[in-house]
Amino acid sequence: MLVAAAVCPCPPLLVPEVAVGAAGEAEALRGACLDAVRGLADVELVVVVGTGDRAGVWTEGGAGSFRRYGVQKAVKLPLGGVDGPELSPALTVGAWLLEQAGVRVPTHAVAVRPDTAAERLLGLGRGLAELADRVGLLVMGDGSARRSVKAPGYLDGRAEGYDRAVAAALAAADASALAALDADLSAELLVEGRAPWQVLAGAAEGATLGGELRYEDAPYGVGYLVASWR
């Protein structure tokens, strides 16, 4: 049963060694993420959910690195036992957050393709919620990358409204609103979080959780949202 969730964005700049000169600029975002992740410390099983080029599941360990960003730093899933297959970039940031937050409980990880249909994501979430009596999800994904003219996807006037609607859903722990997110619009707005958020929506079906929005901003033209569900 899902008893807790932390929702975080997955930019590598969360890692100070990667951010270098911008590390201070990301301090508030990093702090909000770590506060949210610490809320998973009392569950039986954490499942990290994020996007990847290929769908994948890690149940007996996994490792990732930040070498692609020129930083010789590696992370492993807590209590994974072995290195396992390489984690996707989003899951790697999630593993780093767990490490930094001091969450040391058995951990699995799931990568989903960004274009996965909502019904499959909801079904996956329902299955994850049944893996233990007390399951926590660490859900990694960014909002729209079209929030400003300097954003990776340039400015789209619909982007801010989209992110605000997601922020409201996260603040209210509104699984139905996340389940209803439009896949085509999400793709047009370069939203990486749509698929992981809909896994959360499936996992939260039938659960009675409250939400807290910890961070909402788009400092680099990309929507970053941090929330806790308990």
mmCIF file of C-alpha atoms in Angstrom:
data_model
loop_
_atom_site.group_PDB
_atom_site.id
_atom_site.type_symbol
_atom_site.label_atom_id
_atom_site.label_comp_id
_atom_site.label_asym_id
_atom_site.label_seq_id
_atom_site.Cartn_x
_atom_site.Cartn_y
_atom_site.Cartn_z
ATOM 1 C CA MET A 1 0.000 0.000 0.000
ATOM 2 C CA LEU A 2 1.258 3.466 -0.806
ATOM 3 C CA VAL A 3 1.800 5.392 2.426
ATOM 4 C CA ALA A 4 4.157 8.164 1.283
ATOM 5 C CA ALA A 5 5.535 9.811 -1.829
ATOM 6 C CA ALA A 6 8.153 12.422 -2.628
ATOM 7 C CA VAL A 7 7.887 14.212 -5.968
ATOM 8 C CA CYS A 8 11.057 15.888 -7.216
ATOM 9 C CA PRO A 9 12.460 17.225 -10.483
ATOM 10 C CA CYS A 10 15.542 15.529 -11.892
ATOM 11 C CA PRO A 11 17.993 18.178 -13.193
ATOM 12 C CA PRO A 12 21.616 17.133 -12.642
ATOM 13 C CA LEU A 13 22.295 20.622 -11.265
ATOM 14 C CA LEU A 14 20.835 19.346 -7.988
ATOM 15 C CA VAL A 15 24.257 17.744 -7.484
ATOM 16 C CA PRO A 16 26.664 20.501 -6.362
ATOM 17 C CA GLU A 17 29.647 18.957 -8.157
ATOM 18 C CA VAL A 18 27.678 19.110 -11.412
ATOM 19 C CA ALA A 19 26.218 22.572 -10.844
ATOM 20 C CA VAL A 20 29.649 24.045 -9.940
ATOM 21 C CA GLY A 21 29.128 27.835 -10.078
ATOM 22 C CA ALA A 22 25.342 27.500 -10.024
ATOM 23 C CA ALA A 23 25.305 25.283 -6.929
ATOM 24 C CA GLY A 24 24.187 28.179 -4.743
ATOM 25 C CA GLU A 25 21.348 29.058 -7.108
ATOM 26 C CA ALA A 26 19.927 25.551 -6.711
ATOM 27 C CA GLU A 27 20.208 25.518 -2.920
ATOM 28 C CA ALA A 28 16.518 26.161 -2.215
ATOM 29 C CA LEU A 29 15.435 23.522 -4.735
ATOM 30 C CA ARG A 30 17.942 21.007 -3.381
ATOM 31 C CA GLY A 31 16.809 21.641 0.189
ATOM 32 C CA ALA A 32 13.153 21.166 -0.716
ATOM 33 C CA CYS A 33 13.950 17.884 -2.466
ATOM 34 C CA LEU A 34 15.929 16.542 0.476
ATOM 35 C CA ASP A 35 13.162 17.484 2.916
ATOM 36 C CA ALA A 36 10.638 15.637 0.765
ATOM 37 C CA VAL A 37 12.841 12.554 0.405
ATOM 38 C CA ARG A 38 13.447 12.327 4.160
ATOM 39 C CA GLY A 39 9.727 11.664 4.477
ATOM 40 C CA LEU A 40 10.355 8.216 2.982
ATOM 41 C CA ALA A 41 12.655 7.059 5.782
ATOM 42 C CA ASP A 42 9.979 5.055 7.651
ATOM 43 C CA VAL A 43 8.582 2.935 4.802
ATOM 44 C CA GLU A 44 9.342 -0.726 4.106
ATOM 45 C CA LEU A 45 10.218 -0.249 0.451
ATOM 46 C CA VAL A 46 11.083 2.776 -1.668
ATOM 47 C CA VAL A 47 10.492 2.646 -5.413
ATOM 48 C CA VAL A 48 12.199 5.334 -7.476
ATOM 49 C CA VAL A 49 10.220 6.131 -10.637
ATOM 50 C CA GLY A 50 11.598 8.181 -13.520
ATOM 51 C CA THR A 51 11.854 8.286 -17.271
ATOM 52 C CA GLY A 52 14.378 6.453 -19.405
ATOM 53 C CA ASP A 53 15.097 5.775 -23.060
ATOM 54 C CA ARG A 54 14.012 2.220 -22.353
ATOM 55 C CA ALA A 55 11.628 0.804 -19.788
ATOM 56 C CA GLY A 56 13.414 -1.067 -17.048
ATOM 57 C CA VAL A 57 13.128 -2.449 -13.531
ATOM 58 C CA TRP A 58 15.847 -2.650 -10.870
ATOM 59 C CA THR A 59 15.047 -4.941 -7.933
ATOM 60 C CA GLU A 60 18.500 -6.168 -6.869
ATOM 61 C CA GLY A 61 20.677 -3.111 -7.089
ATOM 62 C CA GLY A 62 21.558 -0.485 -9.616
ATOM 63 C CA ALA A 63 24.197 2.170 -10.113
ATOM 64 C CA GLY A 64 24.477 5.433 -11.987
ATOM 65 C CA SER A 65 27.094 8.078 -12.535
ATOM 66 C CA PHE A 66 27.421 11.727 -13.461
ATOM 67 C CA ARG A 67 30.317 11.176 -15.862
ATOM 68 C CA ARG A 68 28.170 12.364 -18.760
ATOM 69 C CA TYR A 69 28.332 15.791 -17.096
ATOM 70 C CA GLY A 70 32.095 15.674 -16.638
ATOM 71 C CA VAL A 71 31.943 14.686 -12.962
ATOM 72 C CA GLN A 72 33.551 11.495 -11.681
ATOM 73 C CA LYS A 73 30.813 10.699 -9.187
ATOM 74 C CA ALA A 74 28.789 7.500 -8.880
ATOM 75 C CA VAL A 75 25.759 6.466 -6.817
ATOM 76 C CA LYS A 76 24.007 3.213 -5.980
ATOM 77 C CA LEU A 77 20.503 2.346 -4.909
ATOM 78 C CA PRO A 78 20.426 1.983 -1.109
ATOM 79 C CA LEU A 79 20.755 -1.594 0.122
ATOM 80 C CA GLY A 80 20.859 -2.807 -3.450
ATOM 81 C CA GLY A 81 23.553 -5.336 -2.685
ATOM 82 C CA VAL A 82 25.159 -5.249 -6.130
ATOM 83 C CA ASP A 83 25.821 -2.618 -8.746
ATOM 84 C CA GLY A 84 23.255 -3.988 -11.155
ATOM 85 C CA PRO A 85 22.389 -2.421 -14.525
ATOM 86 C CA GLU A 86 23.066 1.261 -15.103
ATOM 87 C CA LEU A 87 20.326 3.592 -13.942
ATOM 88 C CA SER A 88 18.764 6.151 -16.279
ATOM 89 C CA PRO A 89 19.750 9.805 -15.671
ATOM 90 C CA ALA A 90 16.505 10.574 -13.819
ATOM 91 C CA LEU A 91 16.885 7.533 -11.580
ATOM 92 C CA THR A 92 20.527 8.416 -10.957
ATOM 93 C CA VAL A 93 19.488 11.780 -9.529
ATOM 94 C CA GLY A 94 16.880 9.964 -7.427
ATOM 95 C CA ALA A 95 19.517 7.601 -6.032
ATOM 96 C CA TRP A 96 21.707 10.601 -5.201
ATOM 97 C CA LEU A 97 18.833 12.260 -3.315
ATOM 98 C CA LEU A 98 18.224 9.097 -1.280
ATOM 99 C CA GLU A 99 21.915 8.954 -0.430
ATOM 100 C CA GLN A 100 22.092 12.603 0.579
ATOM 101 C CA ALA A 101 18.869 12.395 2.604
ATOM 102 C CA GLY A 102 20.147 9.373 4.520
ATOM 103 C CA VAL A 103 17.263 7.115 3.484
ATOM 104 C CA ARG A 104 18.561 3.567 3.870
ATOM 105 C CA VAL A 105 15.666 1.224 3.206
ATOM 106 C CA PRO A 106 15.303 -1.479 0.530
ATOM 107 C CA THR A 107 14.919 0.283 -2.797
ATOM 108 C CA HIS A 108 13.710 -0.689 -6.244
ATOM 109 C CA ALA A 109 13.696 1.519 -9.324
ATOM 110 C CA VAL A 110 11.502 1.688 -12.410
ATOM 111 C CA ALA A 111 12.181 3.546 -15.652
ATOM 112 C CA VAL A 112 9.241 4.363 -17.925
ATOM 113 C CA ARG A 113 9.347 5.731 -21.423
ATOM 114 C CA PRO A 114 8.027 9.307 -21.681
ATOM 115 C CA ASP A 115 5.503 8.308 -24.354
ATOM 116 C CA THR A 116 3.908 5.462 -22.381
ATOM 117 C CA ALA A 117 0.101 5.483 -22.416
ATOM 118 C CA ALA A 118 -1.626 6.655 -19.263
ATOM 119 C CA GLU A 119 -3.513 3.412 -18.658
ATOM 120 C CA ARG A 120 -0.286 1.414 -18.610
ATOM 121 C CA LEU A 121 1.292 3.876 -16.194
ATOM 122 C CA LEU A 122 -1.706 3.768 -13.886
ATOM 123 C CA GLY A 123 -1.613 -0.024 -13.932
ATOM 124 C CA LEU A 124 2.085 -0.011 -13.132
ATOM 125 C CA GLY A 125 1.455 2.266 -10.184
ATOM 126 C CA ARG A 126 -1.263 -0.029 -8.836
ATOM 127 C CA GLY A 127 1.166 -2.936 -8.990
ATOM 128 C CA LEU A 128 3.933 -1.025 -7.231
ATOM 129 C CA ALA A 129 1.595 -0.140 -4.371
ATOM 130 C CA GLU A 130 1.078 -3.857 -3.719
ATOM 131 C CA LEU A 131 4.782 -4.698 -3.313
ATOM 132 C CA ALA A 132 4.776 -4.156 0.472
ATOM 133 C CA ASP A 133 2.524 -3.090 3.319
ATOM 134 C CA ARG A 134 4.226 0.319 3.472
ATOM 135 C CA VAL A 135 5.454 1.506 0.071
ATOM 136 C CA GLY A 136 6.982 4.906 -0.616
ATOM 137 C CA LEU A 137 7.528 6.346 -4.084
ATOM 138 C CA LEU A 138 10.251 8.775 -5.095
ATOM 139 C CA VAL A 139 8.827 10.255 -8.281
ATOM 140 C CA MET A 140 11.356 12.047 -10.489
ATOM 141 C CA GLY A 141 10.277 14.361 -13.288
ATOM 142 C CA ASP A 142 10.385 17.957 -14.519
ATOM 143 C CA GLY A 143 7.536 20.177 -15.573
ATOM 144 C CA SER A 144 7.469 22.035 -18.879
ATOM 145 C CA ALA A 145 10.788 22.951 -20.484
ATOM 146 C CA ARG A 146 9.075 25.802 -22.341
ATOM 147 C CA ARG A 147 8.573 28.345 -19.575
ATOM 148 C CA SER A 148 10.728 31.176 -20.991
ATOM 149 C CA VAL A 149 12.470 32.351 -24.149
ATOM 150 C CA LYS A 150 15.724 30.937 -22.750
ATOM 151 C CA ALA A 151 14.182 27.562 -21.927
ATOM 152 C CA PRO A 152 15.384 24.435 -23.759
ATOM 153 C CA GLY A 153 12.171 24.436 -25.819
ATOM 154 C CA TYR A 154 11.662 28.217 -26.010
ATOM 155 C CA LEU A 155 8.540 29.911 -24.635
ATOM 156 C CA ASP A 156 5.069 28.403 -24.967
ATOM 157 C CA GLY A 157 2.211 30.388 -23.467
ATOM 158 C CA ARG A 158 0.488 27.223 -22.272
ATOM 159 C CA ALA A 159 3.428 26.017 -20.200
ATOM 160 C CA GLU A 160 2.916 28.067 -17.052
ATOM 161 C CA GLY A 161 -0.756 27.132 -16.791
ATOM 162 C CA TYR A 162 0.095 23.465 -17.247
ATOM 163 C CA ASP A 163 2.682 23.540 -14.469
ATOM 164 C CA ARG A 164 0.362 25.437 -12.159
ATOM 165 C CA ALA A 165 -2.340 22.818 -12.659
ATOM 166 C CA VAL A 166 0.131 20.059 -11.797
ATOM 167 C CA ALA A 167 1.308 22.034 -8.760
ATOM 168 C CA ALA A 168 -2.287 22.294 -7.558
ATOM 169 C CA ALA A 169 -2.791 18.550 -8.033
ATOM 170 C CA LEU A 170 0.390 17.773 -6.104
ATOM 171 C CA ALA A 171 -0.557 20.157 -3.301
ATOM 172 C CA ALA A 172 -3.957 18.480 -2.959
ATOM 173 C CA ALA A 173 -2.689 14.905 -3.478
ATOM 174 C CA ASP A 174 -5.190 14.769 -6.337
ATOM 175 C CA ALA A 175 -4.429 11.498 -8.099
ATOM 176 C CA SER A 176 -7.371 11.901 -10.472
ATOM 177 C CA ALA A 177 -6.010 15.190 -11.816
ATOM 178 C CA LEU A 178 -2.604 13.623 -12.476
ATOM 179 C CA ALA A 179 -4.229 10.625 -14.145
ATOM 180 C CA ALA A 180 -6.061 12.987 -16.499
ATOM 181 C CA LEU A 181 -2.950 14.790 -17.789
ATOM 182 C CA ASP A 182 -2.972 14.904 -21.590
ATOM 183 C CA ALA A 183 -0.059 12.979 -23.093
ATOM 184 C CA ASP A 184 0.000 14.928 -26.359
ATOM 185 C CA LEU A 185 -0.033 18.323 -24.663
ATOM 186 C CA SER A 186 2.614 17.142 -22.209
ATOM 187 C CA ALA A 187 4.851 16.106 -25.100
ATOM 188 C CA GLU A 188 4.338 19.434 -26.893
ATOM 189 C CA LEU A 189 5.344 21.279 -23.719
ATOM 190 C CA LEU A 190 8.386 19.034 -23.180
ATOM 191 C CA VAL A 191 7.140 17.777 -19.829
ATOM 192 C CA GLU A 192 9.320 14.942 -18.559
ATOM 193 C CA GLY A 193 7.270 14.343 -15.437
ATOM 194 C CA ARG A 194 3.951 13.329 -16.992
ATOM 195 C CA ALA A 195 4.684 9.591 -17.105
ATOM 196 C CA PRO A 196 6.148 9.289 -13.570
ATOM 197 C CA TRP A 197 3.336 11.427 -12.146
ATOM 198 C CA GLN A 198 0.772 9.080 -13.657
ATOM 199 C CA VAL A 199 2.539 6.093 -12.068
ATOM 200 C CA LEU A 200 2.057 7.929 -8.764
ATOM 201 C CA ALA A 201 -1.602 8.474 -9.619
ATOM 202 C CA GLY A 202 -2.109 4.748 -10.081
ATOM 203 C CA ALA A 203 -0.268 3.874 -6.886
ATOM 204 C CA ALA A 204 -2.344 6.374 -4.900
ATOM 205 C CA GLU A 205 -5.715 4.961 -5.942
ATOM 206 C CA GLY A 206 -7.602 4.048 -2.788
ATOM 207 C CA ALA A 207 -5.024 5.639 -0.498
ATOM 208 C CA THR A 208 -5.974 8.510 1.786
ATOM 209 C CA LEU A 209 -3.017 10.857 1.581
ATOM 210 C CA GLY A 210 -2.538 14.562 2.073
ATOM 211 C CA GLY A 211 -0.276 16.715 -0.051
ATOM 212 C CA GLU A 212 2.235 19.475 0.589
ATOM 213 C CA LEU A 213 3.800 21.543 -2.166
ATOM 214 C CA ARG A 214 7.361 22.373 -1.090
ATOM 215 C CA TYR A 215 8.705 24.194 -4.152
ATOM 216 C CA GLU A 216 7.361 25.665 -7.393
ATOM 217 C CA ASP A 217 9.522 27.710 -9.777
ATOM 218 C CA ALA A 218 11.106 27.733 -13.228
ATOM 219 C CA PRO A 219 14.547 29.288 -12.664
ATOM 220 C CA TYR A 220 16.011 28.037 -15.940
ATOM 221 C CA GLY A 221 12.849 28.069 -18.011
ATOM 222 C CA VAL A 222 11.973 24.560 -16.811
ATOM 223 C CA GLY A 223 9.205 23.938 -14.301
ATOM 224 C CA TYR A 224 10.495 22.390 -11.082
ATOM 225 C CA LEU A 225 7.954 21.059 -8.590
ATOM 226 C CA VAL A 226 8.624 19.412 -5.236
ATOM 227 C CA ALA A 227 5.884 17.824 -3.150
ATOM 228 C CA SER A 228 5.269 15.366 -0.329
ATOM 229 C CA TRP A 229 2.298 13.014 0.006
ATOM 230 C CA ARG A 230 1.542 11.250 3.265
#
